[in-house]
PDB file of C-alpha atoms in Angstrom:
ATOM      1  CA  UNK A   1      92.429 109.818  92.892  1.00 70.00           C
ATOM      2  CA  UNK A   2      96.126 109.027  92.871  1.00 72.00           C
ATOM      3  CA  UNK A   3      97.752 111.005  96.171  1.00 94.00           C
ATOM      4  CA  UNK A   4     101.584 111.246  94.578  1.00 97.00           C
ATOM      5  CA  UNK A   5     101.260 110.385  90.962  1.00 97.00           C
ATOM      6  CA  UNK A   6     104.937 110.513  89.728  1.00 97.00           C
ATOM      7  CA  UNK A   7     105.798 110.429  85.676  1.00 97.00           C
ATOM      8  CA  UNK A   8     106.976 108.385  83.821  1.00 97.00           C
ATOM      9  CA  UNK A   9     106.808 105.041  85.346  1.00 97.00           C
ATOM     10  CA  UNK A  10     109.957 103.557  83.582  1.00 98.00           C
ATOM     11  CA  UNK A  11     112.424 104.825  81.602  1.00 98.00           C
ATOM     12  CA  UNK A  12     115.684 103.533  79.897  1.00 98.00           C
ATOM     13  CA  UNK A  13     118.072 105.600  78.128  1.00 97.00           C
ATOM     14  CA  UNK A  14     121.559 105.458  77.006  1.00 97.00           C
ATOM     15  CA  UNK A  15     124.499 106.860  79.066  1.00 98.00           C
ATOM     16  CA  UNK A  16     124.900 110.678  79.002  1.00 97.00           C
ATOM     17  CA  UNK A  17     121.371 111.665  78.190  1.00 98.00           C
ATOM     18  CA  UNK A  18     119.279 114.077  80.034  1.00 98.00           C
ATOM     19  CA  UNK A  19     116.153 112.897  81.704  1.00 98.00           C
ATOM     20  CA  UNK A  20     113.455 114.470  84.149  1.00 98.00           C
ATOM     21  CA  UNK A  21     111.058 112.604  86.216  1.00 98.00           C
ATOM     22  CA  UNK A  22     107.752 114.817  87.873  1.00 98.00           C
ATOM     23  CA  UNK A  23     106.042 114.362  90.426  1.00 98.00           C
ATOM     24  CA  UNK A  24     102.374 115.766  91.503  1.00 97.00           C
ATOM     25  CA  UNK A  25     100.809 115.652  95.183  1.00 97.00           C
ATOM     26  CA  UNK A  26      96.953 116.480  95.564  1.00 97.00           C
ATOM     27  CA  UNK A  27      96.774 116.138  99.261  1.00 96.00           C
ATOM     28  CA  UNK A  28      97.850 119.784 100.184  1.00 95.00           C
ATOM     29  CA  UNK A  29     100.982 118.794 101.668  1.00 95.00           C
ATOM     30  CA  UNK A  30     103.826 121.324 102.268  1.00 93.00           C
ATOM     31  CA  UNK A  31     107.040 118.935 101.845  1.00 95.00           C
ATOM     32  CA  UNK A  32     108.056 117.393  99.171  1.00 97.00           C
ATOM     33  CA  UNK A  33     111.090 114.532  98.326  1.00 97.00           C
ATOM     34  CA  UNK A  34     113.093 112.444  96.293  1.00 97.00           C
ATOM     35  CA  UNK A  35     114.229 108.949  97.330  1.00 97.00           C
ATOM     36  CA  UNK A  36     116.418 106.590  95.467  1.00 97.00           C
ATOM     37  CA  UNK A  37     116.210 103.046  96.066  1.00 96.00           C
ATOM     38  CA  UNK A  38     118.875 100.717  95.135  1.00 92.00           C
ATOM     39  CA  UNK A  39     118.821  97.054  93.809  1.00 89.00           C
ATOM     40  CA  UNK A  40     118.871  96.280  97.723  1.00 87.00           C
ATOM     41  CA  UNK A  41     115.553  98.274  98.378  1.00 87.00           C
ATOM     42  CA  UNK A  42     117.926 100.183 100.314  1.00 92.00           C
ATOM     43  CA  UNK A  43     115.373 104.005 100.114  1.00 95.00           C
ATOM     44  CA  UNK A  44     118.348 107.086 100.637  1.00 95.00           C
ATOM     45  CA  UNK A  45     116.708 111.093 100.692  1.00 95.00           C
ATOM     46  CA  UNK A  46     118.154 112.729  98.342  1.00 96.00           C
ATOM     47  CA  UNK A  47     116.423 116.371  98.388  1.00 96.00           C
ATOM     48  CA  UNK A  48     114.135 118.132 100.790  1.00 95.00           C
ATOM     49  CA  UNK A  49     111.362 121.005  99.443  1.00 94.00           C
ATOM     50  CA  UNK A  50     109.447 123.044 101.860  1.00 92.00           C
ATOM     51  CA  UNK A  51     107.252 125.240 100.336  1.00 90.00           C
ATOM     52  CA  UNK A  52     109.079 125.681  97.431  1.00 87.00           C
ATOM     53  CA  UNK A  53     112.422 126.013  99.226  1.00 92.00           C
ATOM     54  CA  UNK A  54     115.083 123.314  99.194  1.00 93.00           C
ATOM     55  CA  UNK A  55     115.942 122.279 103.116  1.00 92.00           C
ATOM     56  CA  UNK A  56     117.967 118.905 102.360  1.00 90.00           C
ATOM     57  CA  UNK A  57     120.242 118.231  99.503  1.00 91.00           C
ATOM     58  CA  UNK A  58     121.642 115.056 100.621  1.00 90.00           C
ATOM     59  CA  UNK A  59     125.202 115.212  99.241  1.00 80.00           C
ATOM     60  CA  UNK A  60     123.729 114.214  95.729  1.00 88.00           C
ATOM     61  CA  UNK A  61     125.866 114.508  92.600  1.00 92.00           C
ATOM     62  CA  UNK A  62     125.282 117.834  90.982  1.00 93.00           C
ATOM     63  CA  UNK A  63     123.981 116.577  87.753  1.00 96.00           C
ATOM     64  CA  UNK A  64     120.835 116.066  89.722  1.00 97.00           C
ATOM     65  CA  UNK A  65     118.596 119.045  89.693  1.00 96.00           C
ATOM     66  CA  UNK A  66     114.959 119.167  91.392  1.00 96.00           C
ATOM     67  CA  UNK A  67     112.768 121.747  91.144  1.00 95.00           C
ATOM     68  CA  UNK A  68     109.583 123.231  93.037  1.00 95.00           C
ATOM     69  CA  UNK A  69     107.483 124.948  90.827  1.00 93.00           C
ATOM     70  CA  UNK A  70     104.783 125.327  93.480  1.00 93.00           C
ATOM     71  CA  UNK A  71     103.993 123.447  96.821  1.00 92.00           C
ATOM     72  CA  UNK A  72     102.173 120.753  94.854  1.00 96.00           C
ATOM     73  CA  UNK A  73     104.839 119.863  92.429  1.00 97.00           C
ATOM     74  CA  UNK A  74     108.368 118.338  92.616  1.00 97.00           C
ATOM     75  CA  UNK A  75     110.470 117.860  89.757  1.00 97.00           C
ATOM     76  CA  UNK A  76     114.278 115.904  89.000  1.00 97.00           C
ATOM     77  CA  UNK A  77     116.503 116.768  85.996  1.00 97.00           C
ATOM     78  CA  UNK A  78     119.590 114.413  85.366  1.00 97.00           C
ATOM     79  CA  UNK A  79     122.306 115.421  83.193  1.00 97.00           C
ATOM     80  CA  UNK A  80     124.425 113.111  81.690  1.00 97.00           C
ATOM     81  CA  UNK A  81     123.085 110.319  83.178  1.00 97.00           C
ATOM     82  CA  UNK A  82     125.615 107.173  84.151  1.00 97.00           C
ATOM     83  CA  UNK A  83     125.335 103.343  84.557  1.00 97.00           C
ATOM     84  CA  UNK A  84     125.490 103.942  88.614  1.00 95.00           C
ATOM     85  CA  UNK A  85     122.014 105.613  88.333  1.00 97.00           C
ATOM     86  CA  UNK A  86     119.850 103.028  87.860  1.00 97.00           C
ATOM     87  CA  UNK A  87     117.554 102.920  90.216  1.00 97.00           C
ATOM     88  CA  UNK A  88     114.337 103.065  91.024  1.00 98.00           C
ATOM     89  CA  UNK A  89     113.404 107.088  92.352  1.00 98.00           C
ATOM     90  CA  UNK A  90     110.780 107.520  94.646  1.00 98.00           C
ATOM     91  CA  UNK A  91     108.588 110.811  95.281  1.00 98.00           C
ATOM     92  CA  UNK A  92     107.043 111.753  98.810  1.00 97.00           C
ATOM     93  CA  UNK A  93     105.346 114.326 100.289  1.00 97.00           C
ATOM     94  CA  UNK A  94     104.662 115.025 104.217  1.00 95.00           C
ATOM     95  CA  UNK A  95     102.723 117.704 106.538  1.00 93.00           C
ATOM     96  CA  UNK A  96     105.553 119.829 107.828  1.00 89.00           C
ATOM     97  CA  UNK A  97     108.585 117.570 109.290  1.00 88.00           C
ATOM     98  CA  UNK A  98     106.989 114.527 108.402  1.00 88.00           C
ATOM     99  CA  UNK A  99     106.255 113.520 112.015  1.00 88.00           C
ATOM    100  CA  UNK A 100     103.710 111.730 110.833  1.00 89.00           C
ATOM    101  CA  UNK A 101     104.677 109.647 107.933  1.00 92.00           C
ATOM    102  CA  UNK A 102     105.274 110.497 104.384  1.00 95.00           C
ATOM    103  CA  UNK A 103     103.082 109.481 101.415  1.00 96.00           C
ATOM    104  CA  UNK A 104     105.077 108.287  98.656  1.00 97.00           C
ATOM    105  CA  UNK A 105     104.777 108.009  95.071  1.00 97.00           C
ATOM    106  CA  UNK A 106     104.763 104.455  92.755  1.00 96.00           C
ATOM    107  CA  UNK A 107     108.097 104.987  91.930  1.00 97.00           C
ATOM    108  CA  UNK A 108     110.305 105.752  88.783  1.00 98.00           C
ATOM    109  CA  UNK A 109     112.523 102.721  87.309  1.00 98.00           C
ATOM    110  CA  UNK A 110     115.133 104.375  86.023  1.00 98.00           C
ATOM    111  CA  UNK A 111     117.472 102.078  83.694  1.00 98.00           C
ATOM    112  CA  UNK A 112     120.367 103.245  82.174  1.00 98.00           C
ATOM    113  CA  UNK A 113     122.238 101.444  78.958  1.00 97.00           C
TER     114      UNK A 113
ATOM    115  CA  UNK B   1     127.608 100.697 108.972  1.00 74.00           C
ATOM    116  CA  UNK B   2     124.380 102.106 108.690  1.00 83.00           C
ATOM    117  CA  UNK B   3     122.802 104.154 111.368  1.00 91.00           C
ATOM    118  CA  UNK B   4     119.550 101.686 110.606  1.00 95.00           C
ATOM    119  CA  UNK B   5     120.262  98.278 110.587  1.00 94.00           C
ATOM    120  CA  UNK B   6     117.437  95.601 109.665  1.00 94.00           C
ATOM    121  CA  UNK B   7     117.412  91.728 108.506  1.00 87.00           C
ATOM    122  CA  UNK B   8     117.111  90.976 105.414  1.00 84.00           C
ATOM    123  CA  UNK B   9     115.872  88.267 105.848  1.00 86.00           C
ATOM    124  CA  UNK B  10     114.217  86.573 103.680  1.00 92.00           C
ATOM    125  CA  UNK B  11     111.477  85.615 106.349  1.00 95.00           C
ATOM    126  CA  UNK B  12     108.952  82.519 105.902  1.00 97.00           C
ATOM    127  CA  UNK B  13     106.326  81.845 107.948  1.00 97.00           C
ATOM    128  CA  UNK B  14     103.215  79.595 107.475  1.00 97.00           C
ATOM    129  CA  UNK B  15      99.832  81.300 107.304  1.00 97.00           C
ATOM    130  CA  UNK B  16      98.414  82.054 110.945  1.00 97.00           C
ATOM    131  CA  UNK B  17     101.692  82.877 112.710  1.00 97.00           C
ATOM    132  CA  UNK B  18     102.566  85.854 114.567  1.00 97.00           C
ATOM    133  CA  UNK B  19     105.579  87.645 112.827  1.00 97.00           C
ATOM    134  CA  UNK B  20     108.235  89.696 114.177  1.00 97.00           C
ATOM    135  CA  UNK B  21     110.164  92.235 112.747  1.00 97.00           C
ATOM    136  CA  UNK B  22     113.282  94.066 113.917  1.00 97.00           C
ATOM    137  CA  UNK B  23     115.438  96.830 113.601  1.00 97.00           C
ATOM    138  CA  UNK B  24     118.354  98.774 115.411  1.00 97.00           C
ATOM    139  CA  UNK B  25     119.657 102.219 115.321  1.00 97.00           C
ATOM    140  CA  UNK B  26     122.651 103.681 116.317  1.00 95.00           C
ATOM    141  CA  UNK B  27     121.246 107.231 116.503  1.00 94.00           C
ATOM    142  CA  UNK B  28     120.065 108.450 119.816  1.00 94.00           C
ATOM    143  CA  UNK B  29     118.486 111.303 118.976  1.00 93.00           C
ATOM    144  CA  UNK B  30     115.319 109.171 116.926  1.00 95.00           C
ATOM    145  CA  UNK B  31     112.278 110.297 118.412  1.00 94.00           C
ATOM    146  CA  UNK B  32     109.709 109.221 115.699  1.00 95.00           C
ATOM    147  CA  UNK B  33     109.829 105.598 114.475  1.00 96.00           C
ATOM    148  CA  UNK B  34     107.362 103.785 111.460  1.00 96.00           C
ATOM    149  CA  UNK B  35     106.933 100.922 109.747  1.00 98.00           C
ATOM    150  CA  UNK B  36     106.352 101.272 105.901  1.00 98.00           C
ATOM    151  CA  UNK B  37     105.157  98.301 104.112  1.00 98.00           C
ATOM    152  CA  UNK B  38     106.739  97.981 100.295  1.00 97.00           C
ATOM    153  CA  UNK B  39     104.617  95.132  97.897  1.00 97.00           C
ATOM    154  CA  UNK B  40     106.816  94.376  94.706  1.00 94.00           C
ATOM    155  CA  UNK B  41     106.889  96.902  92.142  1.00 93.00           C
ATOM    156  CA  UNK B  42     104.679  99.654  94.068  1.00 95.00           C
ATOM    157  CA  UNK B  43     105.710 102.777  96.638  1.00 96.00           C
ATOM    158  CA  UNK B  44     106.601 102.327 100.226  1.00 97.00           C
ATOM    159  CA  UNK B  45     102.818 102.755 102.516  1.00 97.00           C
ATOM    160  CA  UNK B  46     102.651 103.159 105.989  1.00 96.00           C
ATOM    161  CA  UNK B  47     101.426 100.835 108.550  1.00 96.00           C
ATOM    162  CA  UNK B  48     102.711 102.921 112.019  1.00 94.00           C
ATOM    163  CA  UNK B  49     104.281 105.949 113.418  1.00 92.00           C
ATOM    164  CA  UNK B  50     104.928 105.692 117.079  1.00 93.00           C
ATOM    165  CA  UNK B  51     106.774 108.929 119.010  1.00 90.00           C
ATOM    166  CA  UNK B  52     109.586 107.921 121.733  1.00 87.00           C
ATOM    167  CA  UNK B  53     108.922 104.541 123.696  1.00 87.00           C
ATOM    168  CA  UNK B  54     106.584 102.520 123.868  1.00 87.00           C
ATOM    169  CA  UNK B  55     103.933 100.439 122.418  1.00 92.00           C
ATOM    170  CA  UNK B  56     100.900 100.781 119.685  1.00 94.00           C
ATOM    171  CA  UNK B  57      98.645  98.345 118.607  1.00 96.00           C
ATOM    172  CA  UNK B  58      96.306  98.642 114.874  1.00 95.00           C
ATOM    173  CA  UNK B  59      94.699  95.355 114.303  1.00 96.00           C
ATOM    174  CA  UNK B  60      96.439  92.718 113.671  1.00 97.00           C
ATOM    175  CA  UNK B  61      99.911  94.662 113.770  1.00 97.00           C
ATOM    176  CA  UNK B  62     101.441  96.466 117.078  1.00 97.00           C
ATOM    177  CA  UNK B  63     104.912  98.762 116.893  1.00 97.00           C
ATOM    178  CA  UNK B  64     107.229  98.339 120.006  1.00 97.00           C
ATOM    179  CA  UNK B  65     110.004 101.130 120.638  1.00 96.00           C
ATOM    180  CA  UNK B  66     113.071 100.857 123.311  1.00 95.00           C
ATOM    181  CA  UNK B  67     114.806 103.870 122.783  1.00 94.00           C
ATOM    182  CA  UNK B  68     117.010 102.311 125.888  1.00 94.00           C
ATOM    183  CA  UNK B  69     118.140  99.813 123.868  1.00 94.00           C
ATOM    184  CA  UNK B  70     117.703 101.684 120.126  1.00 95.00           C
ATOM    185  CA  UNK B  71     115.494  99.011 119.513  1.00 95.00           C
ATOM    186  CA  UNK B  72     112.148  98.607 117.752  1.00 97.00           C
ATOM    187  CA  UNK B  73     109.900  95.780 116.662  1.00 97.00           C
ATOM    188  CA  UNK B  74     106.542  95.140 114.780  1.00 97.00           C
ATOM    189  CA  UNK B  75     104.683  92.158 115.547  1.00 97.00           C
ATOM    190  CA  UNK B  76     102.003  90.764 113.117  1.00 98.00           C
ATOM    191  CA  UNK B  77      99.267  88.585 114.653  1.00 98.00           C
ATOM    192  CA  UNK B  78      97.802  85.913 112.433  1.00 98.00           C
ATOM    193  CA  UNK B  79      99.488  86.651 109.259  1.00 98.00           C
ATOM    194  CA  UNK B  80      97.869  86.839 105.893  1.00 97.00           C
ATOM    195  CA  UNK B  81      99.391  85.716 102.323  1.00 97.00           C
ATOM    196  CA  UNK B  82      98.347  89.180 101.683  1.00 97.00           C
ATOM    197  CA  UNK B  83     100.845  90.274 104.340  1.00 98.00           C
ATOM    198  CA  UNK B  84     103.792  89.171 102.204  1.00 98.00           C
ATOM    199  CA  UNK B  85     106.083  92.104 101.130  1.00 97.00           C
ATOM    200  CA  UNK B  86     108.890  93.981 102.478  1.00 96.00           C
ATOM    201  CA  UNK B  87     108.861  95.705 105.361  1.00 97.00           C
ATOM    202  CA  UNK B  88     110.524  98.872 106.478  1.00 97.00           C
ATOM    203  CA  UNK B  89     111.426 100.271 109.685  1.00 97.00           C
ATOM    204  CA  UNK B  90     112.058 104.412 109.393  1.00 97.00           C
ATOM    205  CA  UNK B  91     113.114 107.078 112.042  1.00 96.00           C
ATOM    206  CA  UNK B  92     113.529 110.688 112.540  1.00 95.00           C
ATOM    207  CA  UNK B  93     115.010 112.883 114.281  1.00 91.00           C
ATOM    208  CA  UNK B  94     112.867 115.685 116.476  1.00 85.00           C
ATOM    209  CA  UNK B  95     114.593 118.192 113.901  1.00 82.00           C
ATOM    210  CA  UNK B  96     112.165 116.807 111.479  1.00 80.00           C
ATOM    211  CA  UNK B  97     112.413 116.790 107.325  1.00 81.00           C
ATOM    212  CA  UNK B  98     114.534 113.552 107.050  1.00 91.00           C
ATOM    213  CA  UNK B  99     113.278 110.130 107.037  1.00 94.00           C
ATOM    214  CA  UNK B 100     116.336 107.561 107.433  1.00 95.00           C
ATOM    215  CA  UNK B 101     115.275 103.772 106.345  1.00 96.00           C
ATOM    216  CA  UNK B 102     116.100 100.650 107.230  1.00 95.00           C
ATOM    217  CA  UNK B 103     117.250  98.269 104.450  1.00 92.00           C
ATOM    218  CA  UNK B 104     114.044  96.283 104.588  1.00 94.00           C
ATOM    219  CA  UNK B 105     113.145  92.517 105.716  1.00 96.00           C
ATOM    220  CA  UNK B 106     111.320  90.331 103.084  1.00 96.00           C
ATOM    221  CA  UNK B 107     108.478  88.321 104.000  1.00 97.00           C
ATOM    222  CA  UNK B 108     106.607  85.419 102.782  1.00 97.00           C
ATOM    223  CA  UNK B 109     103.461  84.138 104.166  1.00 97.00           C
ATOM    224  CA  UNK B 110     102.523  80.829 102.646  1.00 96.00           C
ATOM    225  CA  UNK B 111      99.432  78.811 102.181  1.00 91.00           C
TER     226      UNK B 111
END
């Protein structure tokens, strides 16, 4: 049973499409994320969900949209996406703050053409 | 400059050797530190979480913090081929909710 099972695995598309990516936790976690990791590896937060409710929204361009359907479920929309977003965008959940470590998703590879 | 900094590296080492792994902080108000482990092509796992100073041992791998010096380590004792990835120090604040990463050190074990 896959913990954070994130969808799809890769995906190219051509400058200024639209594109989500979901994300699905079954451990019964509360938090929820979105990481972007660069061609460096270098893993940035981009949103914070608590129960449903966004807590961090990491000064990330506003054609990115997530949503929290539920506590289980963490979604990202990009609008017109652009070369610079190519990456690969990881999901995460936590207990609470995270204290204890986050589990995080098999990533998204994200190219865009 | 990044309020995590971490070697690159890349890091060889032969099979058998004990491994260490750095990373500073410029943030004095980290109070939870981890080490994720990151094999090519798959999600970051974690290998530690350690709260405030100190030092934790799991097998083959123990976490060192020196919040003195905003330093922290992982050591890996006899090292595996299997052990070869990239590893990734993390930290948190005691405000929770944010997870700030080092830029990760790459490691090879060989044969």
């Amino acid at each position: 049973d896959t913990a954070v099972s994130q969808t799809p695995k890769y995906l190219v598309t051509q400058m200024g499409n639209d594109k989500s990516i979901k994300c699905e936790q079954n451990l019964g976690h509360d938090t929820m994320y979105w990481y972007k990791q660069d061609s460096k590896k270098f893993l940035k937060i981009m949103f914070s969900y608590n129960n449903k409710e966004l807590i961090i929204n990491e000064t990330v361009p506003n054609r990115f949209s997530p949503k929290s359907p539920d506590k289980a479920h963490l979604n990202l929309h990009i609008n017109s996406l652009e070369l610079g977003d190519s990456a690969v965008y990881f999901c995460a959940s936590s207990k609470g703050q995270g204290y204890y470590g986050y589990t995080f998703g098999s990533g998204t590879r994200l190219t865009v053409v | 400059q990044k309020e995590v900094e971490q070697d690159p590296g890349p890091l060889s080492v032969p099979e058998g050797a004990i491994v260490s792994l750095n990373c500073t902080y410029s943030n004095s108000a980290f109070q939870y530190f981890m080490w994720y482990r990151q094999y090519s092509r798959k999600g970051p796992e974690l290998l530690m979480y350690t709260y405030s100073s100190g030092n934790k041992e799991d097998g083959r791998f123990t976490a060192q913090v020196d919040k003195s010096s905003k330093y922290i380590s992982l050591f890996i004792r006899d090292s595996q081929p299997s052990d070869s990835a990239t590893y990734l120090c993390a930290m948190m604040t005691g405000g929770g909710n944010k997870l700030t990463f080092g830029t990760g050190t790459q490691l090879k074990v060989e044969l």
